[in-house]
Structures are given as C-alpha cells and as structure tokens.
Amino acid sequence: MRLTSILAFILSCSAEMDYGHIDTYIDINLAEQNDWIISNEILNLINEHRIKQGRFPLIKDSLYATAYAVDHSNYMIANKLINHNNFLIRSQGLKSRGATRVSENIAYAYHSASSVLKAWLNSDSHRNTLEGDFTHIGFGVLRSPEQKYYFTLLLYK
C-alpha cells in the first residue's frame, strides 16, 4: 500500500509601517463566500486557546476583515500559490476603519479546523499572532476547484 502525503503550508505576516495612501476598497459582499462552518470552528478553538493563555477571546468580524481575507484566499487560489502578497492593502484597509494593529496567518491544504490550528500553534510566529494583542478576527476559508482549502486569517486591534 502506498502512502500519499499532502504538503501543507502555513505563513504569518505582520505590518506596523504606514506607507501612505493605498487603494483599500473592498466589496464586503465577498464575505459571503467564506466557509463559516470551518471558520466558526477555528474561532471557537482559537478562543478556547486564548482563554487558557489568559487572553480575551477574539470577536468575529464577518464584514470587512472577512471580505479582505476572502479576497486574499481567492487571489491565492487563482495564482495557485500561498503568499502574503498585498498584505499592506488589507492592513491599511482595516486601519482606515479604525484598526491600530493588523496581522495575518495563512495556510493551505489542511482538512479541518483542528488540523490547521494545530499547525499554527506548533509554529512560534503563528502562535504569537494567535495569542497576540488583538481584539477581532476575519476569515477567508475557501476550497479551490482541486478541493484544497486555503485559509487567510486577519487579526486586528
């Protein structure tokens, strides 16, 4: 019997710099594309972890942060690669709505909320993001035509 393994990727990104005016328009209707079943599972698992760490639970942003996250997951699916391209647009877009700090975790090819969260928690940079000084979270959890999940989480304060 041959075993086949799926290569899964995770990345984290954060930006504190201001690069001036960037076009940050986002269609909030994109948020409707998000897989809320998996996203709500991820949120519950993250908040359980944060509470154990003495942190406040994150509040779900089902509009702007989710629209930006869905847009990025769509971008990764269209380009068949995992990346933080255009993170400054997402960061500045949330900052233009009052956020003071924005960070992002992404992942690819995990099959469940628990598997992607486990991978993020096993990575120092991703765990630091999930445990960080943030108040809100948006989700871009989408399945590609090849049936692979792409994950974008946007966390902000």
PDB file of C-alpha atoms in Angstrom:
ATOM      1  CA  MET A   1       0.000   0.000   0.000  1.00  0.00           C
ATOM      2  CA  ARG A   2       1.406   3.376  -0.980  1.00  0.00           C
ATOM      3  CA  LEU A   3       1.006   6.258   1.327  1.00  0.00           C
ATOM      4  CA  THR A   4       0.359   9.612  -0.196  1.00  0.00           C
ATOM      5  CA  SER A   5       1.081  12.741   1.759  1.00  0.00           C
ATOM      6  CA  ILE A   6      -0.254  16.185   1.175  1.00  0.00           C
ATOM      7  CA  LEU A   7       2.143  19.028   1.658  1.00  0.00           C
ATOM      8  CA  ALA A   8       0.570  21.734   3.748  1.00  0.00           C
ATOM      9  CA  PHE A   9       1.875  25.248   4.199  1.00  0.00           C
ATOM     10  CA  ILE A  10       1.418  27.950   6.788  1.00  0.00           C
ATOM     11  CA  LEU A  11       2.715  31.507   6.857  1.00  0.00           C
ATOM     12  CA  SER A  12       2.358  34.516   9.135  1.00  0.00           C
ATOM     13  CA  CYS A  13       2.664  38.223   8.367  1.00  0.00           C
ATOM     14  CA  SER A  14       2.502  41.458  10.329  1.00  0.00           C
ATOM     15  CA  ALA A  15       2.972  45.105   9.367  1.00  0.00           C
ATOM     16  CA  GLU A  16       3.246  48.135  11.576  1.00  0.00           C
ATOM     17  CA  MET A  17       4.516  50.611   8.959  1.00  0.00           C
ATOM     18  CA  ASP A  18       2.415  53.246   7.225  1.00  0.00           C
ATOM     19  CA  TYR A  19       3.159  53.586   3.516  1.00  0.00           C
ATOM     20  CA  GLY A  20       0.838  56.487   2.812  1.00  0.00           C
ATOM     21  CA  HIS A  21      -2.293  56.237   0.678  1.00  0.00           C
ATOM     22  CA  ILE A  22      -3.089  52.818  -0.735  1.00  0.00           C
ATOM     23  CA  ASP A  23      -6.335  51.980  -2.552  1.00  0.00           C
ATOM     24  CA  THR A  24      -8.083  49.859   0.075  1.00  0.00           C
ATOM     25  CA  TYR A  25     -11.533  49.426  -1.460  1.00  0.00           C
ATOM     26  CA  ILE A  26     -13.120  46.043  -0.729  1.00  0.00           C
ATOM     27  CA  ASP A  27     -16.509  44.652  -1.725  1.00  0.00           C
ATOM     28  CA  ILE A  28     -17.983  43.443   1.581  1.00  0.00           C
ATOM     29  CA  ASN A  29     -20.200  41.015  -0.340  1.00  0.00           C
ATOM     30  CA  LEU A  30     -17.068  38.862  -0.723  1.00  0.00           C
ATOM     31  CA  ALA A  31     -17.561  37.847   2.917  1.00  0.00           C
ATOM     32  CA  GLU A  32     -20.497  35.696   1.805  1.00  0.00           C
ATOM     33  CA  GLN A  33     -18.067  33.310   0.065  1.00  0.00           C
ATOM     34  CA  ASN A  34     -16.380  32.336   3.336  1.00  0.00           C
ATOM     35  CA  ASP A  35     -16.890  28.821   4.720  1.00  0.00           C
ATOM     36  CA  TRP A  36     -18.466  29.788   8.048  1.00  0.00           C
ATOM     37  CA  ILE A  37     -18.737  26.225   9.316  1.00  0.00           C
ATOM     38  CA  ILE A  38     -14.948  25.768   9.392  1.00  0.00           C
ATOM     39  CA  SER A  39     -14.344  29.416  10.309  1.00  0.00           C
ATOM     40  CA  ASN A  40     -16.601  29.214  13.370  1.00  0.00           C
ATOM     41  CA  GLU A  41     -14.833  26.013  14.430  1.00  0.00           C
ATOM     42  CA  ILE A  42     -11.462  27.752  14.072  1.00  0.00           C
ATOM     43  CA  LEU A  43     -12.742  30.750  16.035  1.00  0.00           C
ATOM     44  CA  ASN A  44     -14.011  28.543  18.863  1.00  0.00           C
ATOM     45  CA  LEU A  45     -10.699  26.658  19.030  1.00  0.00           C
ATOM     46  CA  ILE A  46      -8.641  29.862  18.945  1.00  0.00           C
ATOM     47  CA  ASN A  47     -10.761  31.436  21.676  1.00  0.00           C
ATOM     48  CA  GLU A  48     -10.516  28.319  23.849  1.00  0.00           C
ATOM     49  CA  HIS A  49      -6.734  28.509  23.464  1.00  0.00           C
ATOM     50  CA  ARG A  50      -6.609  32.253  24.143  1.00  0.00           C
ATOM     51  CA  ILE A  51      -8.699  31.881  27.303  1.00  0.00           C
ATOM     52  CA  LYS A  52      -6.311  29.162  28.559  1.00  0.00           C
ATOM     53  CA  GLN A  53      -3.470  31.633  27.930  1.00  0.00           C
ATOM     54  CA  GLY A  54      -5.244  34.357  29.934  1.00  0.00           C
ATOM     55  CA  ARG A  55      -6.139  36.347  26.801  1.00  0.00           C
ATOM     56  CA  PHE A  56      -9.502  37.792  25.835  1.00  0.00           C
ATOM     57  CA  PRO A  57     -11.461  35.938  23.132  1.00  0.00           C
ATOM     58  CA  LEU A  58     -11.457  37.399  19.641  1.00  0.00           C
ATOM     59  CA  ILE A  59     -14.591  38.956  18.170  1.00  0.00           C
ATOM     60  CA  LYS A  60     -15.601  37.770  14.699  1.00  0.00           C
ATOM     61  CA  ASP A  61     -15.589  40.491  12.037  1.00  0.00           C
ATOM     62  CA  SER A  62     -17.906  38.988   9.450  1.00  0.00           C
ATOM     63  CA  LEU A  63     -17.754  42.025   7.157  1.00  0.00           C
ATOM     64  CA  TYR A  64     -14.585  43.955   6.357  1.00  0.00           C
ATOM     65  CA  ALA A  65     -11.845  41.699   7.744  1.00  0.00           C
ATOM     66  CA  THR A  66     -13.600  38.673   6.295  1.00  0.00           C
ATOM     67  CA  ALA A  67     -14.072  40.357   2.901  1.00  0.00           C
ATOM     68  CA  TYR A  68     -10.343  41.198   2.774  1.00  0.00           C
ATOM     69  CA  ALA A  69      -9.455  37.650   3.900  1.00  0.00           C
ATOM     70  CA  VAL A  70     -11.757  36.048   1.297  1.00  0.00           C
ATOM     71  CA  ASP A  71     -10.309  38.312  -1.380  1.00  0.00           C
ATOM     72  CA  HIS A  72      -6.808  37.132  -0.489  1.00  0.00           C
ATOM     73  CA  SER A  73      -7.771  33.445  -0.398  1.00  0.00           C
ATOM     74  CA  ASN A  74      -9.359  33.883  -3.841  1.00  0.00           C
ATOM     75  CA  TYR A  75      -6.108  35.501  -5.011  1.00  0.00           C
ATOM     76  CA  MET A  76      -4.044  32.573  -3.711  1.00  0.00           C
ATOM     77  CA  ILE A  77      -6.397  30.057  -5.374  1.00  0.00           C
ATOM     78  CA  ALA A  78      -6.279  31.933  -8.708  1.00  0.00           C
ATOM     79  CA  ASN A  79      -2.474  32.080  -8.594  1.00  0.00           C
ATOM     80  CA  LYS A  80      -2.047  28.560  -7.141  1.00  0.00           C
ATOM     81  CA  LEU A  81       0.388  29.747  -4.527  1.00  0.00           C
ATOM     82  CA  ILE A  82       0.370  30.681  -0.892  1.00  0.00           C
ATOM     83  CA  ASN A  83       1.666  34.130  -0.029  1.00  0.00           C
ATOM     84  CA  HIS A  84       1.145  37.417   1.777  1.00  0.00           C
ATOM     85  CA  ASN A  85       1.057  39.488  -1.418  1.00  0.00           C
ATOM     86  CA  ASN A  86      -0.799  42.781  -0.986  1.00  0.00           C
ATOM     87  CA  PHE A  87      -0.918  42.453   2.809  1.00  0.00           C
ATOM     88  CA  LEU A  88      -0.438  46.214   3.090  1.00  0.00           C
ATOM     89  CA  ILE A  89      -3.743  46.763   1.261  1.00  0.00           C
ATOM     90  CA  ARG A  90      -5.560  44.534   3.765  1.00  0.00           C
ATOM     91  CA  SER A  91      -3.752  46.122   6.702  1.00  0.00           C
ATOM     92  CA  GLN A  92      -4.351  49.691   5.546  1.00  0.00           C
ATOM     93  CA  GLY A  93      -7.971  48.876   4.710  1.00  0.00           C
ATOM     94  CA  LEU A  94      -8.613  47.746   8.282  1.00  0.00           C
ATOM     95  CA  LYS A  95      -6.615  50.663   9.685  1.00  0.00           C
ATOM     96  CA  SER A  96      -8.740  53.080   7.651  1.00  0.00           C
ATOM     97  CA  ARG A  97     -11.709  51.629   9.582  1.00  0.00           C
ATOM     98  CA  GLY A  98     -10.047  52.191  12.967  1.00  0.00           C
ATOM     99  CA  ALA A  99      -7.684  49.251  13.498  1.00  0.00           C
ATOM    100  CA  THR A 100      -4.345  50.129  15.057  1.00  0.00           C
ATOM    101  CA  ARG A 101      -2.563  46.816  14.577  1.00  0.00           C
ATOM    102  CA  VAL A 102      -3.091  44.101  11.930  1.00  0.00           C
ATOM    103  CA  SER A 103      -1.579  40.664  11.400  1.00  0.00           C
ATOM    104  CA  GLU A 104      -2.306  37.686   9.178  1.00  0.00           C
ATOM    105  CA  ASN A 105      -1.941  33.914   9.249  1.00  0.00           C
ATOM    106  CA  ILE A 106      -2.395  31.878   6.101  1.00  0.00           C
ATOM    107  CA  ALA A 107      -2.377  28.165   5.369  1.00  0.00           C
ATOM    108  CA  TYR A 108      -3.081  25.695   2.598  1.00  0.00           C
ATOM    109  CA  ALA A 109      -4.283  22.098   2.267  1.00  0.00           C
ATOM    110  CA  TYR A 110      -5.340  21.374   5.836  1.00  0.00           C
ATOM    111  CA  HIS A 111      -8.601  19.435   6.029  1.00  0.00           C
ATOM    112  CA  SER A 112     -10.109  20.633   9.287  1.00  0.00           C
ATOM    113  CA  ALA A 113     -10.207  23.461  11.779  1.00  0.00           C
ATOM    114  CA  SER A 114      -8.300  21.407  14.338  1.00  0.00           C
ATOM    115  CA  SER A 115      -5.519  20.420  11.907  1.00  0.00           C
ATOM    116  CA  VAL A 116      -4.835  23.973  10.727  1.00  0.00           C
ATOM    117  CA  LEU A 117      -4.974  25.335  14.272  1.00  0.00           C
ATOM    118  CA  LYS A 118      -2.575  22.631  15.473  1.00  0.00           C
ATOM    119  CA  ALA A 119      -0.116  23.625  12.729  1.00  0.00           C
ATOM    120  CA  TRP A 120      -0.369  27.312  13.639  1.00  0.00           C
ATOM    121  CA  LEU A 121       0.121  26.568  17.338  1.00  0.00           C
ATOM    122  CA  ASN A 122       3.212  24.465  16.548  1.00  0.00           C
ATOM    123  CA  SER A 123       4.816  27.475  14.836  1.00  0.00           C
ATOM    124  CA  ASP A 124       6.198  30.217  17.093  1.00  0.00           C
ATOM    125  CA  SER A 125       5.298  33.092  14.751  1.00  0.00           C
ATOM    126  CA  HIS A 126       1.759  31.828  14.123  1.00  0.00           C
ATOM    127  CA  ARG A 127       1.132  31.042  17.778  1.00  0.00           C
ATOM    128  CA  ASN A 128       2.385  34.532  18.706  1.00  0.00           C
ATOM    129  CA  THR A 129      -0.096  36.017  16.238  1.00  0.00           C
ATOM    130  CA  LEU A 130      -2.993  33.955  17.593  1.00  0.00           C
ATOM    131  CA  GLU A 131      -2.050  34.820  21.179  1.00  0.00           C
ATOM    132  CA  GLY A 132      -1.268  38.444  20.327  1.00  0.00           C
ATOM    133  CA  ASP A 133      -2.807  41.704  21.436  1.00  0.00           C
ATOM    134  CA  PHE A 134      -5.744  41.604  19.023  1.00  0.00           C
ATOM    135  CA  THR A 135      -9.483  42.027  19.526  1.00  0.00           C
ATOM    136  CA  HIS A 136     -11.042  40.990  16.192  1.00  0.00           C
ATOM    137  CA  ILE A 137     -10.617  38.338  13.514  1.00  0.00           C
ATOM    138  CA  GLY A 138     -11.810  37.849   9.949  1.00  0.00           C
ATOM    139  CA  PHE A 139     -11.747  34.663   7.896  1.00  0.00           C
ATOM    140  CA  GLY A 140     -11.119  33.692   4.311  1.00  0.00           C
ATOM    141  CA  VAL A 141     -11.640  29.933   4.284  1.00  0.00           C
ATOM    142  CA  LEU A 142     -12.251  28.736   0.741  1.00  0.00           C
ATOM    143  CA  ARG A 143     -11.996  25.464  -1.144  1.00  0.00           C
ATOM    144  CA  SER A 144     -10.231  25.514  -4.505  1.00  0.00           C
ATOM    145  CA  PRO A 145     -11.538  23.719  -7.611  1.00  0.00           C
ATOM    146  CA  GLU A 146      -8.990  20.995  -6.713  1.00  0.00           C
ATOM    147  CA  GLN A 147     -10.804  20.634  -3.352  1.00  0.00           C
ATOM    148  CA  LYS A 148      -7.895  22.070  -1.312  1.00  0.00           C
ATOM    149  CA  TYR A 149      -8.659  24.537   1.458  1.00  0.00           C
ATOM    150  CA  TYR A 150      -6.965  27.935   1.536  1.00  0.00           C
ATOM    151  CA  PHE A 151      -7.014  29.842   4.812  1.00  0.00           C
ATOM    152  CA  THR A 152      -6.481  33.549   5.457  1.00  0.00           C
ATOM    153  CA  LEU A 153      -6.987  34.920   8.962  1.00  0.00           C
ATOM    154  CA  LEU A 154      -6.829  38.657   9.567  1.00  0.00           C
ATOM    155  CA  LEU A 155      -6.438  39.667  13.199  1.00  0.00           C
ATOM    156  CA  TYR A 156      -6.581  43.271  14.333  1.00  0.00           C
ATOM    157  CA  LYS A 157      -6.969  45.607  17.262  1.00  0.00           C
TER     158      LYS A 157
END
